[in-house]
PDB file of C-alpha atoms and ligand atoms in Angstrom:
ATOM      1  CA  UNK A   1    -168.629  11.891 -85.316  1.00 28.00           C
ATOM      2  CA  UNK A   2    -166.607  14.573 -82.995  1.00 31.00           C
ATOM      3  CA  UNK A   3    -167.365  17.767 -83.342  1.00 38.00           C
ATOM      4  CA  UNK A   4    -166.349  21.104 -82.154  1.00 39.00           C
ATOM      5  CA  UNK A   5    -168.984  23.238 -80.783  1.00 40.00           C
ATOM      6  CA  UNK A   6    -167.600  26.728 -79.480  1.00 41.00           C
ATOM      7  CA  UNK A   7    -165.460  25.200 -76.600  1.00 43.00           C
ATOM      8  CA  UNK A   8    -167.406  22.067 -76.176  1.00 40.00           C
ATOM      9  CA  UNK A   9    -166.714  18.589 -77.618  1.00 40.00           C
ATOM     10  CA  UNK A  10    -169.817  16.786 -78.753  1.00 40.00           C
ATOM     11  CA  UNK A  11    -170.000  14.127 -80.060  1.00 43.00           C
ATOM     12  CA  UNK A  12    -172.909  13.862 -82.777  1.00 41.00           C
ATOM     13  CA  UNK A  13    -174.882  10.505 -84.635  1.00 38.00           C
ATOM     14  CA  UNK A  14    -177.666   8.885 -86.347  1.00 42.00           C
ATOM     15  CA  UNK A  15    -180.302   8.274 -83.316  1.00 43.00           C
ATOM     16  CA  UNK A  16    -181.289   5.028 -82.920  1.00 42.00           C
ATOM     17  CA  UNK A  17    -177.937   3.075 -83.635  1.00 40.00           C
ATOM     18  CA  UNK A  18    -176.691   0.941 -80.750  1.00 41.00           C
ATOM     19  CA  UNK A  19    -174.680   3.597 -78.551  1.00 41.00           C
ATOM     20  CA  UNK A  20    -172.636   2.842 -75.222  1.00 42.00           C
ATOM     21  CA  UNK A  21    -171.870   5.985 -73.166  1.00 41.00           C
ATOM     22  CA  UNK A  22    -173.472   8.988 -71.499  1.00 42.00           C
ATOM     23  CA  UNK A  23    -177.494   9.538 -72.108  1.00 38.00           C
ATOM     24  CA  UNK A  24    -178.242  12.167 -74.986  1.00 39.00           C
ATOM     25  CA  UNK A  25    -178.558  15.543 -74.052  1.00 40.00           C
ATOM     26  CA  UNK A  26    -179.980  17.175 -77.519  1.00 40.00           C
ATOM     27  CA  UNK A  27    -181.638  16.295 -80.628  1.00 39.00           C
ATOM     28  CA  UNK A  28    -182.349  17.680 -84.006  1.00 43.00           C
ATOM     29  CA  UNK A  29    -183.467  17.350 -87.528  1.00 43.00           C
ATOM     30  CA  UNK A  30    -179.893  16.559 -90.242  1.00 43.00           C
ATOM     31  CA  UNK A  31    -180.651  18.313 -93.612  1.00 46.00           C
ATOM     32  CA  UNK A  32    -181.338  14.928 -95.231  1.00 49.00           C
ATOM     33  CA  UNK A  33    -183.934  14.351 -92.497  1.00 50.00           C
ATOM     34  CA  UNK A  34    -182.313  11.692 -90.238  1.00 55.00           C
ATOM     35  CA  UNK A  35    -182.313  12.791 -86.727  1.00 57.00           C
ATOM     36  CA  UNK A  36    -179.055  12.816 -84.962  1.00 57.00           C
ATOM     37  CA  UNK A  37    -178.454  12.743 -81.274  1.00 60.00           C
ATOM     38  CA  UNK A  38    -175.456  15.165 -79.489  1.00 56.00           C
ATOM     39  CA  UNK A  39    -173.927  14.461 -76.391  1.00 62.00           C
ATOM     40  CA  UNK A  40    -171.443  16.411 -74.811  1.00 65.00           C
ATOM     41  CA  UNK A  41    -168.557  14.670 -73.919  1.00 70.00           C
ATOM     42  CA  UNK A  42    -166.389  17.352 -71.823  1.00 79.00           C
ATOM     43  CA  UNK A  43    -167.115  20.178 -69.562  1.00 75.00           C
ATOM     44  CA  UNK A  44    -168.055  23.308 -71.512  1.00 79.00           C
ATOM     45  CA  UNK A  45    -165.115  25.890 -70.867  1.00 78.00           C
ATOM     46  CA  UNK A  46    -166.528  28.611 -68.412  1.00 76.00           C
ATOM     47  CA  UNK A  47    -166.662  32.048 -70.936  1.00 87.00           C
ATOM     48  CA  UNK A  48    -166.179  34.425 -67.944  1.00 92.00           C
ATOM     49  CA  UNK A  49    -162.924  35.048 -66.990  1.00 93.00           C
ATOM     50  CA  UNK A  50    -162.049  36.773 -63.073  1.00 95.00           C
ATOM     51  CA  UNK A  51    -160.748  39.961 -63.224  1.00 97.00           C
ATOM     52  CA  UNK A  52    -156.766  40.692 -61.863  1.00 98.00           C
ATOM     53  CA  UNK A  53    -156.907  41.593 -58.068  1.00 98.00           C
ATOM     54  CA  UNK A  54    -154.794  43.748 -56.875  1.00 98.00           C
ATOM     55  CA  UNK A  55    -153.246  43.750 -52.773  1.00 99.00           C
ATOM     56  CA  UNK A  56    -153.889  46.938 -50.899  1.00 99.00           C
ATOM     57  CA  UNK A  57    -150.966  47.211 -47.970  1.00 98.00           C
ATOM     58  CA  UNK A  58    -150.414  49.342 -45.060  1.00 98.00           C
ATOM     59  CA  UNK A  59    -146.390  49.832 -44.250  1.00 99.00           C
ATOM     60  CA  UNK A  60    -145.751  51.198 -40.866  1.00 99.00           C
ATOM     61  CA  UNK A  61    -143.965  54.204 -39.881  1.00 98.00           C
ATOM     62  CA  UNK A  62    -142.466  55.985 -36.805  1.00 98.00           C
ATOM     63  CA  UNK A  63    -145.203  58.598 -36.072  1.00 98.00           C
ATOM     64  CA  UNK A  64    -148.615  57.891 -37.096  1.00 99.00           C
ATOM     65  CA  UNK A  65    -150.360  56.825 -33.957  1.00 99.00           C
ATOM     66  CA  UNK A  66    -151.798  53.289 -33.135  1.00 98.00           C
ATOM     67  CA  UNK A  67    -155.620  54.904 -32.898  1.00 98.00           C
ATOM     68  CA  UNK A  68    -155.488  56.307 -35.824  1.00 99.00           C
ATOM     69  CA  UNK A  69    -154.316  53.354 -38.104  1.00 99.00           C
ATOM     70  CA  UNK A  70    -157.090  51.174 -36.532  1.00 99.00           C
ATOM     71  CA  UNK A  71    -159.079  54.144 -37.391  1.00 99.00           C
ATOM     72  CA  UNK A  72    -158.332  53.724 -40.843  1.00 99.00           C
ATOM     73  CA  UNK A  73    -158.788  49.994 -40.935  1.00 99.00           C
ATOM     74  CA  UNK A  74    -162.294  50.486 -38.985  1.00 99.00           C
ATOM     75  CA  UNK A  75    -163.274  53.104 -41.456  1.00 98.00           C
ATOM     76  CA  UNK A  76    -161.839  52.266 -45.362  1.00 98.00           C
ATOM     77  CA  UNK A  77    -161.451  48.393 -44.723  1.00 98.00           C
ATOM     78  CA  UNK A  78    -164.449  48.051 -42.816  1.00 98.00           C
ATOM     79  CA  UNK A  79    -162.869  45.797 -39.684  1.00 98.00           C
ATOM     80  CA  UNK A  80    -164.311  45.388 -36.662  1.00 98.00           C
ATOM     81  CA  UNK A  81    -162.352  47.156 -33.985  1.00 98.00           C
ATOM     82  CA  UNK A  82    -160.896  43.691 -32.640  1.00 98.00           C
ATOM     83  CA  UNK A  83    -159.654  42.734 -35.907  1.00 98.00           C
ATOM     84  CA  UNK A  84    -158.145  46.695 -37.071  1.00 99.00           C
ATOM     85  CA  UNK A  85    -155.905  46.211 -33.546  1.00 99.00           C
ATOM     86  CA  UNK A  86    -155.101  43.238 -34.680  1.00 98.00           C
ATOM     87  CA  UNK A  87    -153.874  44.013 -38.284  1.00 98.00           C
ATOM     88  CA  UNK A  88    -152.513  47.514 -36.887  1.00 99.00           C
ATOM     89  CA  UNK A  89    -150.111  45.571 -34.731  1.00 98.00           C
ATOM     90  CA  UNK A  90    -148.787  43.114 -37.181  1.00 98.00           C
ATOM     91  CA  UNK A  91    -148.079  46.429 -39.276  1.00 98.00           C
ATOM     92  CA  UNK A  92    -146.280  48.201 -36.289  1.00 98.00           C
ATOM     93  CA  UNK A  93    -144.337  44.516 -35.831  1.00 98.00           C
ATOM     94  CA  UNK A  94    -143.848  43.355 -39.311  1.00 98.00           C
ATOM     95  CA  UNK A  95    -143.695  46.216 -40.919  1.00 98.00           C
ATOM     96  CA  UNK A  96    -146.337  45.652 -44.047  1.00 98.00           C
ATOM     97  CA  UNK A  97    -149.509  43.970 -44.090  1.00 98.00           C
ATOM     98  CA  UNK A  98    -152.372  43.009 -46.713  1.00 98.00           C
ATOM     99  CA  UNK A  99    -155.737  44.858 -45.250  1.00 98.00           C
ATOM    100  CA  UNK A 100    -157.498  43.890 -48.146  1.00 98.00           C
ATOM    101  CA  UNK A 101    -158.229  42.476 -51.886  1.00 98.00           C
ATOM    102  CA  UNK A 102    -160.031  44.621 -54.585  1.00 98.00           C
ATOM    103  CA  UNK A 103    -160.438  44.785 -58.408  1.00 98.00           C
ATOM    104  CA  UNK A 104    -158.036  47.665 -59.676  1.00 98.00           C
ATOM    105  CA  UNK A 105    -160.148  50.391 -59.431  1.00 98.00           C
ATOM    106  CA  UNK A 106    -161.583  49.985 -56.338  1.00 98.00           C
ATOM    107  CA  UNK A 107    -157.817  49.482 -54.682  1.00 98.00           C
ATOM    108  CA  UNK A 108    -157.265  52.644 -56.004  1.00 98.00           C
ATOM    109  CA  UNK A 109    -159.809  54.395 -54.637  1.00 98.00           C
ATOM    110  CA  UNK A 110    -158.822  52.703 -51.103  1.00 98.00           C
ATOM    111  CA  UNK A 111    -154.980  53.620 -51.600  1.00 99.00           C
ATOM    112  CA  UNK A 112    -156.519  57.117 -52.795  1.00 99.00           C
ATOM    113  CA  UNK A 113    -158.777  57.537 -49.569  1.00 98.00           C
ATOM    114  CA  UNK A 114    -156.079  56.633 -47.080  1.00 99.00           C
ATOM    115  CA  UNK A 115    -153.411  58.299 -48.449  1.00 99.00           C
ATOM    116  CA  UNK A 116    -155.864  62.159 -48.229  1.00 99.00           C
ATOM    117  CA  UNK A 117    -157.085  60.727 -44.835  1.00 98.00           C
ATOM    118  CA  UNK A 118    -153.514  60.523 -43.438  1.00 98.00           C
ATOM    119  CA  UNK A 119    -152.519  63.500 -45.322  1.00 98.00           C
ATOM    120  CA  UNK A 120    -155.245  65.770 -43.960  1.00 98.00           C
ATOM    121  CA  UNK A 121    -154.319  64.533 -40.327  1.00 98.00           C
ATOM    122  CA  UNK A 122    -150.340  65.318 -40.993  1.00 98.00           C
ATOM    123  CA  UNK A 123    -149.546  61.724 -40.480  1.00 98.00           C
ATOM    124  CA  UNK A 124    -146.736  60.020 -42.962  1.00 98.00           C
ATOM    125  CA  UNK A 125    -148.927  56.670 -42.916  1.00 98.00           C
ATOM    126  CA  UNK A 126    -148.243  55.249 -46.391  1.00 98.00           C
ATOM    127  CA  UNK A 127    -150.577  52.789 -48.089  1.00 99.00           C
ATOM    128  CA  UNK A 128    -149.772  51.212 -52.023  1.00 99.00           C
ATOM    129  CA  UNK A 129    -151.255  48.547 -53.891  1.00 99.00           C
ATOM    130  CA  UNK A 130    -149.626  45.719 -55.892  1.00 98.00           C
ATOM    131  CA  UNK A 131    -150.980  43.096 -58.416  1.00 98.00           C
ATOM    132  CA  UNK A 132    -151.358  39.830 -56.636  1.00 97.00           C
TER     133      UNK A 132
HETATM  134  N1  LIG B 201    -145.441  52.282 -35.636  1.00 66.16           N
HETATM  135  C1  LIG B 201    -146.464  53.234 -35.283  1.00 66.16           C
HETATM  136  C2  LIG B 201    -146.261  53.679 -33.854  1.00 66.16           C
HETATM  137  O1  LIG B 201    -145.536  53.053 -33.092  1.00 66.16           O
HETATM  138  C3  LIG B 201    -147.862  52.615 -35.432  1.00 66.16           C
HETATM  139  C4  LIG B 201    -148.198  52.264 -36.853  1.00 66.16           C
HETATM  140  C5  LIG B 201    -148.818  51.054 -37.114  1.00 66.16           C
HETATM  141  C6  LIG B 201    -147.947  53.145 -37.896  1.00 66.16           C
HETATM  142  C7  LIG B 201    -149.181  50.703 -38.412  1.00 66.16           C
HETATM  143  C8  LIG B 201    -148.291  52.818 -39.195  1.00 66.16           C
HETATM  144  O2  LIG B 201    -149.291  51.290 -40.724  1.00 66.16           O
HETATM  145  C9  LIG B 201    -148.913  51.602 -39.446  1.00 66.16           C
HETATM  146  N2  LIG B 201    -146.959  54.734 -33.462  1.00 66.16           N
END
């Protein structure tokens, strides 16, 4: 007998019968007594679902200076100086750049951080975010 149990197909019968196929996994007591063996026959769907991510990018500009993007990079992305050059440059070059992946809120608060960092230092350095 198939039966549906939440997300998982089992597959449920009298125990002892002949029975080709995967080992039982669970018994019980029917209400007339019998016992019946269940075996689940798929993968039980995963209940947790991931959350959206969301891109933070750094666009480049004319004016803010090289130091103090890889500043930025060292301090609110948490890159070793090597790396912030590195990811400052393809900015400067390409013109946009992913420095890093977040849940929504914490994106924010990145996009937030940079954007009073910059502002505070009279640099135009802009920084968004956008659903991946
Ligand atoms: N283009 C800037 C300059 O030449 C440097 C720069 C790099 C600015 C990356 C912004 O996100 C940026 N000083």
């Amino acid at each position: 007998m198939w039966v549906r149990n939440g997300d998982e197909t089992v597959a449920t019968c009298r125990a002892g019968g002949a029975q080709s196929g995967p080992l039982p996994t669970r018994m019980g007591a029917g209400s007339g007594g019998e016992e019946t063996v269940t075996t689940a026959l798929t993968k039980p769907k995963p209940k947790t679902a991931r959350p959206p991510m969301y891109k933070v990018l750094l666009l480049n500009d004319d004016f803010t200076p090289m130091e103090f993007v890889v500043l930025v990079l060292e301090r609110f992305f948490h890159m070793p100086h090597t790396k912030a050059v590195e990811v400052m440059l393809t900015v400067h070059r390409k013109g946009v750049a992913v420095v890093g992946v977040y849940t929504y809120e914490i994106a924010e608060t990145k996009v937030a951080q940079v954007m009073e960092f910059a502002r505070r230092h009279q640099h135009p350095l802009q920084c968004t975010m956008e659903r991946e």
